XYZ file of C-alpha atoms in Angstrom:
715
model
C 70.233 -145.665 -46.713
C 70.431 -144.451 -50.343
C 71.421 -141.554 -52.692
C 69.162 -138.283 -54.732
C 69.392 -135.128 -55.559
C 67.051 -132.180 -53.794
C 67.593 -130.059 -57.029
C 68.147 -132.830 -59.638
C 67.271 -130.385 -62.692
C 70.467 -129.211 -62.089
C 71.967 -132.689 -62.914
C 71.458 -131.351 -66.574
C 74.359 -128.965 -66.253
C 76.828 -131.633 -65.390
C 76.442 -132.259 -69.189
C 78.598 -129.171 -69.007
C 81.695 -131.381 -68.280
C 82.070 -132.762 -72.001
C 82.688 -128.552 -72.808
C 86.367 -129.098 -72.311
C 86.546 -132.189 -75.050
C 84.493 -130.617 -77.585
C 86.674 -127.339 -77.190
C 89.432 -129.334 -77.241
C 88.852 -131.543 -80.181
C 87.412 -128.654 -82.366
C 90.542 -126.596 -81.371
C 92.796 -129.123 -82.610
C 94.975 -128.148 -86.004
C 96.092 -130.532 -88.390
C 100.226 -129.326 -89.535
C 101.593 -130.579 -92.074
C 104.905 -132.378 -91.488
C 108.219 -130.595 -93.525
C 111.252 -132.417 -92.995
C 114.496 -130.354 -92.560
C 118.099 -132.141 -92.524
C 119.839 -130.327 -90.332
C 117.263 -130.701 -87.326
C 116.562 -133.944 -87.558
C 119.052 -135.064 -84.695
C 116.736 -133.294 -82.485
C 113.404 -135.558 -83.406
C 114.347 -138.377 -80.339
C 115.368 -135.265 -77.887
C 112.148 -133.531 -78.543
C 109.977 -136.924 -78.473
C 110.107 -137.521 -74.242
C 109.341 -133.835 -74.019
C 106.040 -133.801 -75.958
C 104.937 -136.754 -74.273
C 104.870 -134.860 -70.709
C 102.889 -131.266 -72.656
C 100.260 -134.226 -74.053
C 100.292 -136.108 -70.786
C 100.024 -132.288 -69.062
C 97.475 -131.641 -71.417
C 94.987 -134.846 -70.993
C 95.286 -134.013 -67.502
C 94.270 -130.663 -67.895
C 90.911 -131.534 -70.047
C 90.156 -134.833 -67.215
C 90.294 -131.947 -64.898
C 88.339 -128.900 -65.957
C 85.601 -131.397 -66.658
C 85.397 -132.292 -63.381
C 85.464 -129.085 -62.332
C 82.056 -128.540 -63.759
C 80.761 -131.883 -62.858
C 81.570 -131.502 -59.302
C 79.865 -127.971 -59.450
C 76.749 -129.039 -61.326
C 76.134 -131.569 -58.786
C 76.882 -129.512 -56.076
C 74.302 -127.301 -56.872
C 71.750 -130.730 -58.186
C 72.133 -130.897 -53.855
C 72.959 -134.497 -53.604
C 71.784 -135.975 -50.415
C 72.201 -139.467 -48.532
C 69.046 -140.714 -47.374
C 67.963 -142.514 -44.142
C 68.690 -142.690 -40.295
C 72.196 -143.635 -40.488
C 73.283 -141.123 -43.105
C 75.100 -138.524 -40.539
C 76.203 -138.486 -36.994
C 75.047 -137.125 -34.106
C 73.440 -134.067 -34.752
C 73.786 -134.190 -38.157
C 70.971 -133.799 -40.785
C 69.663 -132.350 -43.885
C 68.477 -129.148 -44.169
C 64.577 -128.997 -42.945
C 61.555 -127.160 -43.539
C 59.038 -126.522 -40.672
C 55.409 -125.672 -40.922
C 53.830 -124.063 -37.175
C 50.505 -123.966 -36.278
C 49.826 -121.956 -33.767
C 46.026 -121.923 -31.835
C 45.656 -117.823 -31.769
C 41.522 -118.586 -31.367
C 39.408 -116.875 -28.299
C 39.834 -120.129 -26.675
C 43.812 -120.120 -25.823
C 43.095 -117.053 -23.162
C 42.390 -119.343 -20.913
C 44.626 -119.064 -17.801
C 47.532 -121.059 -17.213
C 50.459 -121.589 -14.408
C 52.119 -117.682 -14.848
C 50.220 -116.416 -17.786
C 47.412 -118.423 -20.392
C 47.662 -120.887 -22.531
C 48.772 -118.676 -25.361
C 52.011 -117.875 -23.881
C 52.980 -121.085 -23.658
C 52.238 -121.950 -27.258
C 55.000 -118.627 -28.391
C 57.199 -120.018 -25.595
C 56.663 -123.489 -26.964
C 57.041 -122.130 -30.573
C 60.317 -120.601 -29.825
C 62.009 -123.811 -28.433
C 61.573 -125.238 -32.146
C 63.004 -122.102 -33.372
C 65.961 -122.602 -31.396
C 66.467 -126.357 -33.464
C 66.641 -124.498 -36.906
C 69.963 -124.016 -38.559
C 71.328 -121.789 -41.590
C 69.307 -122.837 -44.351
C 66.304 -123.898 -42.488
C 63.033 -122.682 -43.778
C 60.196 -121.508 -41.586
C 56.624 -121.063 -41.805
C 54.171 -120.062 -39.404
C 50.295 -120.008 -39.676
C 47.642 -119.052 -37.414
C 44.677 -121.130 -36.563
C 42.050 -119.097 -35.753
C 39.242 -118.670 -38.075
C 39.311 -117.435 -40.961
C 43.020 -119.258 -40.704
C 45.945 -117.137 -42.165
C 49.432 -117.515 -43.131
C 51.668 -115.281 -40.987
C 54.882 -115.467 -42.690
C 53.598 -117.243 -46.087
C 56.598 -117.140 -48.208
C 58.714 -118.835 -45.191
C 61.568 -117.432 -44.016
C 65.503 -118.572 -43.467
C 66.872 -116.934 -40.492
C 65.106 -118.063 -36.473
C 65.559 -114.127 -35.628
C 62.275 -113.474 -37.818
C 60.647 -116.363 -36.397
C 61.134 -114.899 -33.466
C 59.848 -111.849 -33.981
C 56.619 -113.083 -36.187
C 55.869 -115.600 -33.118
C 56.343 -112.297 -30.099
C 54.082 -110.452 -32.472
C 51.416 -112.182 -32.839
C 48.419 -112.192 -30.088
C 44.405 -113.839 -29.885
C 42.162 -113.175 -31.570
C 37.828 -113.231 -30.545
C 37.776 -116.161 -33.096
C 36.796 -119.922 -33.384
C 39.089 -122.478 -33.799
C 40.109 -124.326 -37.638
C 42.531 -126.647 -36.894
C 41.489 -128.614 -40.114
C 42.335 -125.901 -42.251
C 45.285 -124.394 -40.479
C 46.852 -127.671 -41.549
C 45.757 -127.293 -45.007
C 46.806 -124.451 -45.140
C 50.427 -125.266 -43.757
C 50.745 -128.583 -45.523
C 49.972 -126.468 -48.315
C 53.231 -124.258 -47.953
C 55.413 -127.393 -47.235
C 54.632 -128.775 -50.398
C 56.540 -126.224 -52.215
C 60.185 -126.828 -49.834
C 63.121 -128.190 -51.409
C 64.156 -129.815 -48.473
C 64.719 -133.498 -47.401
C 63.001 -132.827 -43.735
C 59.841 -131.552 -43.517
C 58.254 -130.883 -40.286
C 54.584 -130.031 -38.890
C 54.041 -128.621 -35.559
C 50.537 -128.229 -34.067
C 50.498 -126.000 -30.903
C 46.901 -125.384 -29.460
C 44.481 -126.549 -26.998
C 43.655 -128.954 -29.455
C 39.848 -128.002 -29.065
C 37.136 -130.772 -30.378
C 35.612 -128.392 -32.358
C 38.621 -127.029 -34.563
C 38.825 -130.785 -36.136
C 35.501 -130.010 -38.397
C 37.238 -132.725 -40.545
C 40.383 -134.520 -41.992
C 43.255 -132.721 -43.394
C 42.735 -132.061 -47.364
C 46.403 -134.025 -49.098
C 45.557 -136.974 -47.404
C 44.469 -138.619 -50.560
C 46.926 -141.194 -52.213
C 47.381 -139.099 -55.326
C 48.015 -136.494 -53.753
C 50.350 -137.810 -51.940
C 52.004 -139.315 -54.767
C 52.257 -136.181 -56.551
C 53.303 -134.405 -54.012
C 56.682 -137.050 -53.495
C 56.997 -136.749 -56.825
C 57.294 -132.913 -56.464
C 59.488 -132.517 -53.447
C 62.082 -135.310 -52.755
C 61.789 -135.884 -49.287
C 61.030 -138.787 -46.765
C 58.416 -141.696 -48.081
C 55.643 -141.273 -45.947
C 56.108 -137.003 -46.313
C 55.771 -134.386 -43.709
C 55.958 -135.445 -39.876
C 53.453 -133.999 -37.087
C 54.365 -132.892 -34.295
C 51.322 -131.809 -31.536
C 51.648 -129.929 -28.503
C 49.065 -129.155 -26.376
C 48.582 -126.879 -23.801
C 46.100 -127.904 -21.521
C 43.684 -125.140 -19.589
C 40.150 -126.101 -17.390
C 36.520 -126.994 -19.599
C 34.024 -126.415 -17.675
C 32.610 -123.592 -18.742
C 29.157 -121.987 -19.507
C 28.009 -120.084 -23.012
C 25.755 -118.204 -24.548
C 24.770 -119.427 -28.400
C 22.693 -117.375 -29.525
C 19.537 -114.372 -28.655
C 16.723 -114.162 -29.744
C 14.779 -111.060 -30.505
C 10.983 -111.085 -30.903
C 8.428 -107.898 -31.387
C 5.048 -108.309 -28.731
C 2.620 -107.167 -30.479
C -1.028 -106.362 -29.391
C 0.138 -104.765 -26.403
C 2.467 -102.091 -25.216
C 4.524 -100.253 -27.948
C 7.663 -101.046 -28.152
C 7.929 -104.536 -26.051
C 9.972 -107.159 -26.904
C 10.606 -110.558 -25.493
C 14.475 -111.430 -25.393
C 15.119 -115.517 -24.981
C 18.743 -116.313 -24.708
C 20.048 -119.952 -24.792
C 22.984 -120.682 -22.122
C 25.061 -124.025 -22.995
C 26.577 -125.826 -19.751
C 29.677 -127.629 -21.182
C 30.918 -128.658 -17.470
C 30.663 -131.770 -15.239
C 28.100 -130.120 -12.903
C 24.399 -129.061 -12.946
C 23.069 -125.974 -11.229
C 20.993 -122.378 -10.858
C 22.851 -119.955 -13.476
C 22.245 -116.042 -13.277
C 21.594 -114.379 -16.523
C 21.044 -110.837 -16.902
C 20.360 -108.533 -19.394
C 21.448 -105.467 -20.715
C 19.829 -102.547 -22.524
C 21.412 -99.441 -23.449
C 24.640 -100.229 -20.873
C 21.758 -100.594 -18.437
C 20.599 -103.387 -16.967
C 17.326 -104.274 -17.686
C 16.131 -107.483 -15.795
C 17.377 -110.802 -14.605
C 16.574 -114.911 -14.466
C 17.906 -117.507 -12.693
C 17.580 -121.142 -14.957
C 18.977 -124.489 -14.243
C 21.016 -126.008 -16.720
C 21.964 -129.583 -17.264
C 25.301 -130.748 -17.422
C 25.991 -131.078 -21.093
C 22.689 -129.976 -21.892
C 21.350 -126.244 -22.419
C 18.392 -123.691 -21.135
C 16.307 -120.487 -22.416
C 16.249 -117.948 -19.913
C 13.728 -115.003 -20.913
C 13.321 -111.719 -21.013
C 10.548 -109.140 -21.507
C 12.167 -104.861 -21.996
C 10.184 -102.383 -23.246
C 11.913 -99.625 -25.599
C 11.503 -96.669 -27.751
C 11.106 -97.571 -30.721
C 12.192 -94.201 -33.220
C 15.257 -94.975 -31.932
C 18.089 -97.983 -32.033
C 19.017 -99.878 -29.669
C 22.209 -102.212 -28.640
C 21.837 -104.395 -25.954
C 23.958 -107.941 -24.582
C 22.826 -110.852 -22.251
C 25.560 -111.967 -19.795
C 26.481 -114.396 -17.556
C 29.245 -114.870 -14.933
C 32.768 -115.390 -15.156
C 33.867 -118.891 -15.711
C 36.654 -120.793 -17.631
C 35.801 -118.524 -20.943
C 35.015 -115.186 -20.579
C 34.812 -113.973 -24.255
C 31.564 -116.237 -24.790
C 30.143 -114.886 -21.707
C 28.221 -112.114 -23.746
C 25.848 -112.562 -26.566
C 25.280 -108.656 -28.454
C 22.134 -108.009 -30.283
C 20.644 -104.793 -31.392
C 16.858 -103.412 -31.856
C 16.316 -101.551 -34.884
C 14.587 -98.366 -35.358
C 10.942 -98.362 -37.128
C 10.902 -96.233 -39.997
C 8.543 -95.942 -42.942
C 7.882 -99.309 -44.969
C 7.426 -99.017 -48.635
C 5.164 -101.655 -50.187
C 4.943 -102.209 -52.858
C 1.074 -104.351 -54.308
C 1.049 -105.613 -57.675
C -2.331 -107.296 -59.063
C -2.672 -108.532 -62.252
C -4.165 -105.363 -64.498
C -6.095 -102.121 -63.457
C -8.937 -103.094 -63.788
C -11.482 -101.659 -61.736
C -13.913 -103.083 -58.969
C -12.363 -104.449 -55.350
C -9.711 -107.482 -55.312
C -7.326 -108.433 -53.652
C -4.617 -105.684 -53.777
C -7.812 -103.117 -52.598
C -8.235 -105.376 -49.465
C -4.737 -105.118 -49.257
C -4.077 -101.523 -49.459
C -6.638 -100.783 -47.009
C -5.185 -103.243 -44.228
C -1.893 -101.326 -44.529
C -2.917 -98.072 -45.052
C -6.196 -96.902 -45.070
C -6.318 -93.164 -44.532
C -2.734 -93.083 -46.733
C -1.293 -91.285 -43.939
C 0.066 -93.989 -41.816
C 3.534 -93.636 -40.849
C 4.506 -96.974 -40.761
C 3.913 -97.974 -44.289
C 3.577 -96.488 -47.072
C 1.785 -98.615 -50.035
C 1.860 -98.113 -53.889
C -0.016 -100.425 -56.425
C 0.817 -101.012 -60.171
C -0.026 -103.376 -62.190
C 1.863 -106.479 -63.417
C 3.806 -104.831 -67.153
C 5.504 -102.496 -64.537
C 7.218 -104.587 -62.243
C 10.247 -105.200 -64.190
C 10.915 -100.789 -64.515
C 10.805 -100.492 -60.851
C 13.797 -99.399 -58.492
C 15.275 -102.179 -57.225
C 16.169 -100.646 -54.014
C 12.815 -99.210 -53.170
C 10.920 -101.697 -51.889
C 11.664 -103.553 -48.715
C 7.989 -105.525 -49.592
C 6.977 -106.877 -52.534
C 2.964 -108.286 -52.162
C 1.655 -110.438 -55.249
C -1.722 -109.825 -54.636
C -3.814 -113.080 -57.033
C -1.061 -112.533 -60.088
C -1.617 -115.806 -61.728
C 1.770 -115.971 -63.419
C 5.144 -113.723 -63.945
C 6.468 -112.476 -67.074
C 10.175 -113.115 -67.507
C 10.965 -109.966 -66.342
C 8.986 -109.428 -63.867
C 10.373 -113.295 -62.489
C 13.956 -112.236 -62.890
C 12.886 -108.573 -61.142
C 11.560 -110.897 -58.529
C 14.512 -112.908 -57.874
C 17.043 -110.052 -57.863
C 14.543 -108.962 -54.839
C 15.012 -111.639 -52.981
C 18.464 -112.121 -53.406
C 19.509 -108.347 -52.234
C 16.831 -109.337 -49.205
C 14.041 -108.357 -49.473
C 10.560 -110.017 -48.362
C 8.038 -111.540 -50.863
C 4.205 -111.877 -49.715
C 2.399 -114.500 -52.205
C -1.439 -114.192 -52.634
C -2.964 -117.661 -54.504
C -6.457 -117.305 -55.851
C -8.411 -117.133 -58.916
C -5.723 -116.302 -61.077
C -3.299 -118.412 -60.030
C -1.858 -120.303 -62.550
C -0.773 -123.675 -60.537
C 1.994 -124.978 -63.389
C 3.552 -121.913 -63.388
C 4.485 -121.853 -60.132
C 5.147 -125.460 -59.345
C 8.311 -124.851 -61.837
C 11.535 -122.992 -62.064
C 12.400 -120.805 -60.289
C 9.665 -119.739 -58.085
C 9.017 -122.832 -56.625
C 12.264 -122.258 -54.419
C 11.383 -119.012 -53.329
C 8.002 -120.149 -52.208
C 8.985 -122.888 -50.788
C 5.580 -125.008 -51.871
C 4.055 -127.328 -54.399
C 0.127 -126.822 -55.046
C -1.191 -130.207 -55.369
C -5.082 -129.500 -55.770
C -7.800 -126.476 -55.108
C -10.200 -127.217 -52.373
C -13.662 -126.237 -51.938
C -15.785 -126.424 -48.445
C -19.173 -124.152 -48.946
C -19.400 -125.298 -45.467
C -16.368 -123.626 -44.461
C -13.466 -124.724 -42.479
C -12.178 -122.654 -39.476
C -8.671 -120.752 -40.412
C -6.819 -121.754 -37.181
C -3.339 -121.601 -35.561
C -0.391 -123.604 -36.549
C 1.564 -123.285 -33.568
C 1.111 -121.946 -30.016
C 2.858 -118.479 -29.326
C 3.753 -117.729 -32.617
C 5.069 -113.952 -32.750
C 3.000 -112.937 -35.608
C 0.104 -113.846 -33.928
C 0.897 -112.547 -30.132
C -2.860 -111.303 -29.074
C -4.882 -112.675 -31.634
C -5.087 -116.255 -30.111
C -7.878 -117.450 -27.522
C -7.197 -120.970 -27.018
C -6.415 -122.720 -29.779
C -8.287 -120.434 -32.264
C -8.302 -116.823 -33.275
C -10.019 -114.545 -31.765
C -12.264 -113.836 -35.101
C -13.881 -116.945 -36.710
C -12.864 -116.923 -40.184
C -13.992 -119.494 -42.445
C -12.581 -120.297 -45.597
C -14.837 -121.995 -48.487
C -11.182 -121.815 -51.062
C -8.082 -122.682 -50.625
C -5.066 -124.695 -52.717
C -3.628 -127.546 -51.131
C -0.502 -127.684 -51.349
C 2.529 -129.409 -50.071
C 5.027 -127.393 -48.001
C 8.757 -128.258 -47.192
C 12.124 -126.441 -45.132
C 8.930 -123.641 -43.580
C 7.656 -122.034 -40.815
C 4.117 -122.458 -40.569
C 1.581 -119.946 -39.302
C -1.635 -120.697 -40.195
C -3.383 -123.432 -40.764
C -6.817 -124.870 -42.400
C -7.822 -127.981 -39.656
C -8.079 -131.790 -41.736
C -6.162 -129.918 -45.136
C -3.046 -128.309 -44.340
C -0.896 -124.633 -44.266
C -3.015 -121.831 -45.160
C 0.072 -119.424 -44.156
C 4.152 -120.111 -44.435
C 7.059 -118.848 -44.792
C 10.060 -120.195 -46.737
C 12.245 -120.172 -43.900
C 14.884 -121.769 -45.940
C 15.317 -118.414 -48.092
C 15.540 -116.649 -45.013
C 18.168 -118.734 -43.479
C 20.478 -116.561 -45.489
C 19.979 -114.203 -43.964
C 18.860 -112.315 -40.641
C 15.658 -110.688 -39.129
C 14.690 -107.431 -37.990
C 18.381 -105.778 -37.359
C 19.338 -104.538 -41.130
C 22.478 -106.105 -40.484
C 23.007 -109.370 -42.047
C 25.938 -111.698 -43.339
C 27.733 -111.503 -46.407
C 24.341 -112.095 -49.169
C 21.140 -112.013 -47.308
C 18.287 -113.501 -49.007
C 14.724 -112.826 -47.719
C 11.824 -114.919 -47.042
C 9.032 -115.663 -48.658
C 5.605 -116.393 -47.099
C 2.499 -117.786 -49.142
C -1.228 -117.257 -48.647
C -3.157 -120.465 -49.910
C -6.557 -118.798 -49.942
C -7.137 -115.629 -51.485
C -8.394 -112.269 -49.721
C -11.735 -112.727 -51.370
C -15.143 -112.971 -49.605
C -15.890 -115.688 -52.012
C -12.746 -117.555 -50.976
C -12.740 -116.917 -47.250
C -14.438 -114.427 -44.377
C -9.971 -112.984 -43.620
C -11.671 -109.319 -46.197
C -14.678 -108.539 -43.463
C -13.117 -109.459 -40.248
C -10.877 -107.364 -37.901
C -8.127 -110.321 -38.170
C -6.899 -109.216 -41.186
C -5.191 -105.861 -40.194
C -3.042 -106.768 -37.404
C -2.320 -110.054 -39.412
C -0.902 -107.722 -42.780
C 0.712 -104.776 -40.584
C 2.467 -108.130 -38.506
C 3.243 -109.819 -41.382
C 4.891 -107.020 -43.872
C 7.170 -105.909 -40.589
C 8.769 -109.472 -40.374
C 8.563 -109.134 -44.355
C 10.871 -106.057 -44.432
C 12.823 -107.108 -41.611
C 12.588 -104.084 -38.881
C 10.939 -105.723 -36.268
C 11.221 -109.501 -35.150
C 14.668 -111.821 -34.485
C 17.786 -109.242 -35.227
C 20.038 -111.431 -35.710
C 24.206 -111.049 -35.851
C 27.405 -112.447 -37.378
C 30.332 -114.210 -35.671
C 33.719 -113.056 -35.152
C 36.051 -112.946 -38.896
C 32.265 -112.845 -40.987
C 31.490 -110.002 -43.361
C 29.078 -107.721 -41.325
C 26.358 -105.835 -43.668
C 24.915 -103.043 -42.583
C 21.563 -101.992 -44.833
C 20.576 -98.432 -44.885
C 16.892 -98.981 -46.390
C 15.973 -95.799 -47.978
C 18.666 -93.422 -46.371
C 20.543 -91.085 -49.221
C 24.262 -90.941 -47.578
C 27.293 -90.566 -48.193
C 30.685 -91.444 -46.442
C 29.416 -94.284 -44.045
C 31.792 -94.371 -40.720
C 31.493 -97.148 -37.987
C 32.530 -97.134 -35.137
C 34.353 -100.765 -33.582
C 33.440 -102.001 -29.538
C 37.555 -101.132 -28.946
C 36.844 -97.592 -30.063
C 38.761 -97.808 -33.261
C 36.567 -96.042 -35.637
C 36.315 -97.413 -39.936
C 35.465 -95.561 -43.205
C 33.222 -98.507 -45.121
C 32.391 -98.676 -48.253
C 28.990 -97.695 -50.234
C 27.255 -100.935 -51.644
C 25.496 -99.948 -55.119
C 24.092 -103.080 -56.377
C 20.695 -103.828 -54.844
C 19.906 -102.756 -51.355
C 22.348 -99.653 -50.203
C 24.223 -101.235 -47.383
C 27.921 -100.894 -46.429
C 30.232 -103.621 -44.979
C 32.410 -104.347 -41.943
C 34.498 -107.048 -43.453
C 35.792 -109.608 -41.518
C 34.605 -108.452 -38.575
C 37.693 -108.002 -35.966
C 36.178 -108.304 -32.429
C 32.876 -109.002 -30.317
C 30.348 -106.218 -29.604
C 28.235 -103.844 -31.209
C 29.393 -102.237 -34.330
C 27.603 -98.893 -34.870
C 27.214 -97.183 -38.001
C 27.017 -92.941 -38.712
C 26.781 -90.829 -41.319
C 26.020 -87.408 -41.565
C 26.344 -87.132 -37.572
C 23.147 -89.350 -36.656
C 23.440 -93.356 -36.645
C 22.481 -94.982 -39.387
C 22.164 -98.435 -38.475
C 24.023 -101.163 -35.281
C 25.274 -104.310 -36.122
C 26.153 -107.333 -33.670
C 28.857 -109.364 -33.469
C 29.599 -112.448 -31.144
C 31.730 -114.821 -30.687
C 31.151 -118.460 -32.726
C 29.360 -120.247 -30.151
C 31.423 -123.650 -30.947
C 34.298 -121.950 -29.426
C 32.249 -122.525 -26.206
C 32.989 -126.005 -26.184
C 36.479 -126.313 -24.583
C 36.936 -130.103 -24.533
C 39.906 -131.067 -26.197
C 40.113 -133.860 -28.956
C 41.527 -137.676 -28.155
C 45.011 -137.999 -29.351
C 43.247 -141.659 -31.612
C 40.920 -138.506 -33.680
C 43.610 -136.296 -34.370
C 45.440 -139.283 -35.233
C 42.364 -139.863 -37.592
C 41.918 -136.383 -38.795
C 45.739 -136.087 -39.814
C 46.216 -139.939 -41.001
C 48.351 -141.647 -42.816
C 50.904 -138.351 -41.688
C 52.908 -139.899 -39.341
C 52.188 -138.172 -35.733
C 54.203 -137.970 -32.515
C 53.113 -136.332 -29.092
C 55.107 -134.138 -27.094
C 55.196 -135.148 -23.667
C 54.431 -132.009 -21.371
C 57.820 -131.523 -19.752
C 59.626 -133.401 -22.500
C 62.462 -132.145 -24.266
C 61.603 -131.073 -27.227
C 65.024 -131.088 -29.005
C 65.333 -134.257 -28.441
C 62.461 -135.627 -30.029
C 62.868 -134.401 -33.086
C 66.332 -134.873 -33.878
C 65.928 -137.854 -33.246
C 63.203 -138.263 -35.847
C 65.394 -135.998 -38.328
C 67.669 -137.609 -40.897
C 69.441 -137.350 -43.777
C 72.996 -136.049 -44.843
C 73.630 -133.410 -48.190
C 76.841 -133.697 -49.267
C 76.578 -130.654 -51.507
C 79.467 -129.043 -49.629
C 82.017 -131.975 -49.908
C 81.129 -131.866 -54.155
C 82.076 -127.888 -53.874
C 85.099 -128.707 -51.694
C 86.211 -130.786 -54.211
C 85.393 -128.311 -57.267
C 87.823 -126.165 -55.709
C 90.874 -128.292 -54.766
C 90.103 -129.314 -58.824
C 90.143 -126.188 -59.102
C 93.885 -125.661 -57.443
C 95.437 -128.378 -59.570
C 94.119 -127.150 -62.872
C 95.643 -123.633 -61.517
C 99.044 -125.953 -60.870
C 98.763 -127.918 -64.398
C 98.086 -124.334 -66.202
C 100.920 -122.618 -65.080
C 103.636 -121.339 -67.331
C 106.927 -123.425 -67.903
C 109.985 -122.247 -68.733
C 113.014 -123.500 -69.589
């Protein structure tokens, strides 16, 4: 047991106890002594009275100094630390931070309600353990985490109101982030006892990392700033158990099927089994609210399987859809939403080295995309390299560099902005390629490749598909060969990592690749993408020139160019989605719109802000619920967006207690067993007694003594 002060800064006020003494010394006057003969006989009579007056003055001086000293000590909050410092039920003031899991997994059924109702009841019980002067914080553990009572409250009633006002969110769990936030709030507390309560299902996927304030340096800093127990806050964990056997939809891939029926798409939905049993699962597909198919798949325990569908839609309109599973432990993850966008005229910018006469790569590309200049799918503009930096940033979804040897600084900056804003780039390497330029600087990151050496094969090497079943080659592959025999006589040997390979030259290497690393920042096809979309970059290692290959004379180049440009413009393949809590951005293409409103799945309507930097877009910040978001302006639909529950939330398995202790280490952790009396567990661990009231009472008593000694005396 030891003695400490919780507000040590007020100890400086104790120096004020010297003020009465200083005032006494300053106010003393030296009086000249004058002998008066007729009063000399009174000296002996007054001497005893003067001694009494001086004694009273000294007592007043001491009492007044003690009053100031006692008041200063009361403000400094003196405290006895140690389990034996107080009697039964006595303890110093306490600060508590309650972390409640309000994620989707807490909607699981429990006796008489759901897990979240049980967690709120436990939080109410914790509020009943608080006395006047105790401080409480409240944190929600759904991602993104948030402080419900970030400033804290000293009223148990306010805490109860905040707890009762909370509800669940269709979000993933982030215990690590919530505990970090709660400990940060407790760091500001000046109370001796600090307690952290974690109330939830303790889902393993919610513990992504150890909490961030566990380093010795941080603990030492916290102890120096906030006097308290030597081991910092104490953690109490209340786990609420529910069913864990669950199926979840982790993804849905939408791909356009080329070479056949117009508007034909394939839908591939991945189902994960987090239960203990294997079995056949019925998966249903819905398009625009109507069932469009169903498939039975076998999903092994702890594994996953893919359900595949085909659907035909009108490409002139936007379409919404979802894949659905039967009811199970967690219903909110039994649907995965997606959108199929409307086809629209795509403006393509083709950049050639100069405007010299004669057929070159740019001419072949222009003729393949828009041979009559009346295409309803593509509008092609051809410019010289020196005009690139003067183009509008948001006009062209796709830029094609047709045998451009190198870029000047202005063109390079423009191209980087184009990709950062979600635009697609197709680079054709040919006669003018400057190998040194493309292998250095920022553009090597965009292409995802490194050019090693040029290759020449006078006899030619047959161009071949790199991956069977690639959607860009749908209907263009016969067995293991392309439908046209295309001989490549000259090409660049390259090193390509983290790319999606489409075509290859057997025995040599890649011929056409997509930069998967750049594309990972966004999603293709839907026009709706996460916060900062990044465009895709395709690279062709052989020139579109008869001296390089047979591509210009083949029928293969037309469908390949069409599909590649559609892919790069994000108008056809693999529409994506964001998860609840992420920003949902809708690309508006070339549309000129005023105010954009969005209809949420719940029926609410929000007005969104237009973004004018880069490609025109609008955003829904931190999408609050799963489902289809419909963006409309001027009475027409301009985009659809899909929001889904984070697939991590589908795995309902709780973390082992040893794992939780490790995540919180070295924070002392106590698990409250189901049915245990929470008050006994907690109050037994609280310790210390604050003595400020005692010092305040002493100051008041001394004030009464001072008033008695200083009262006027007569006679």
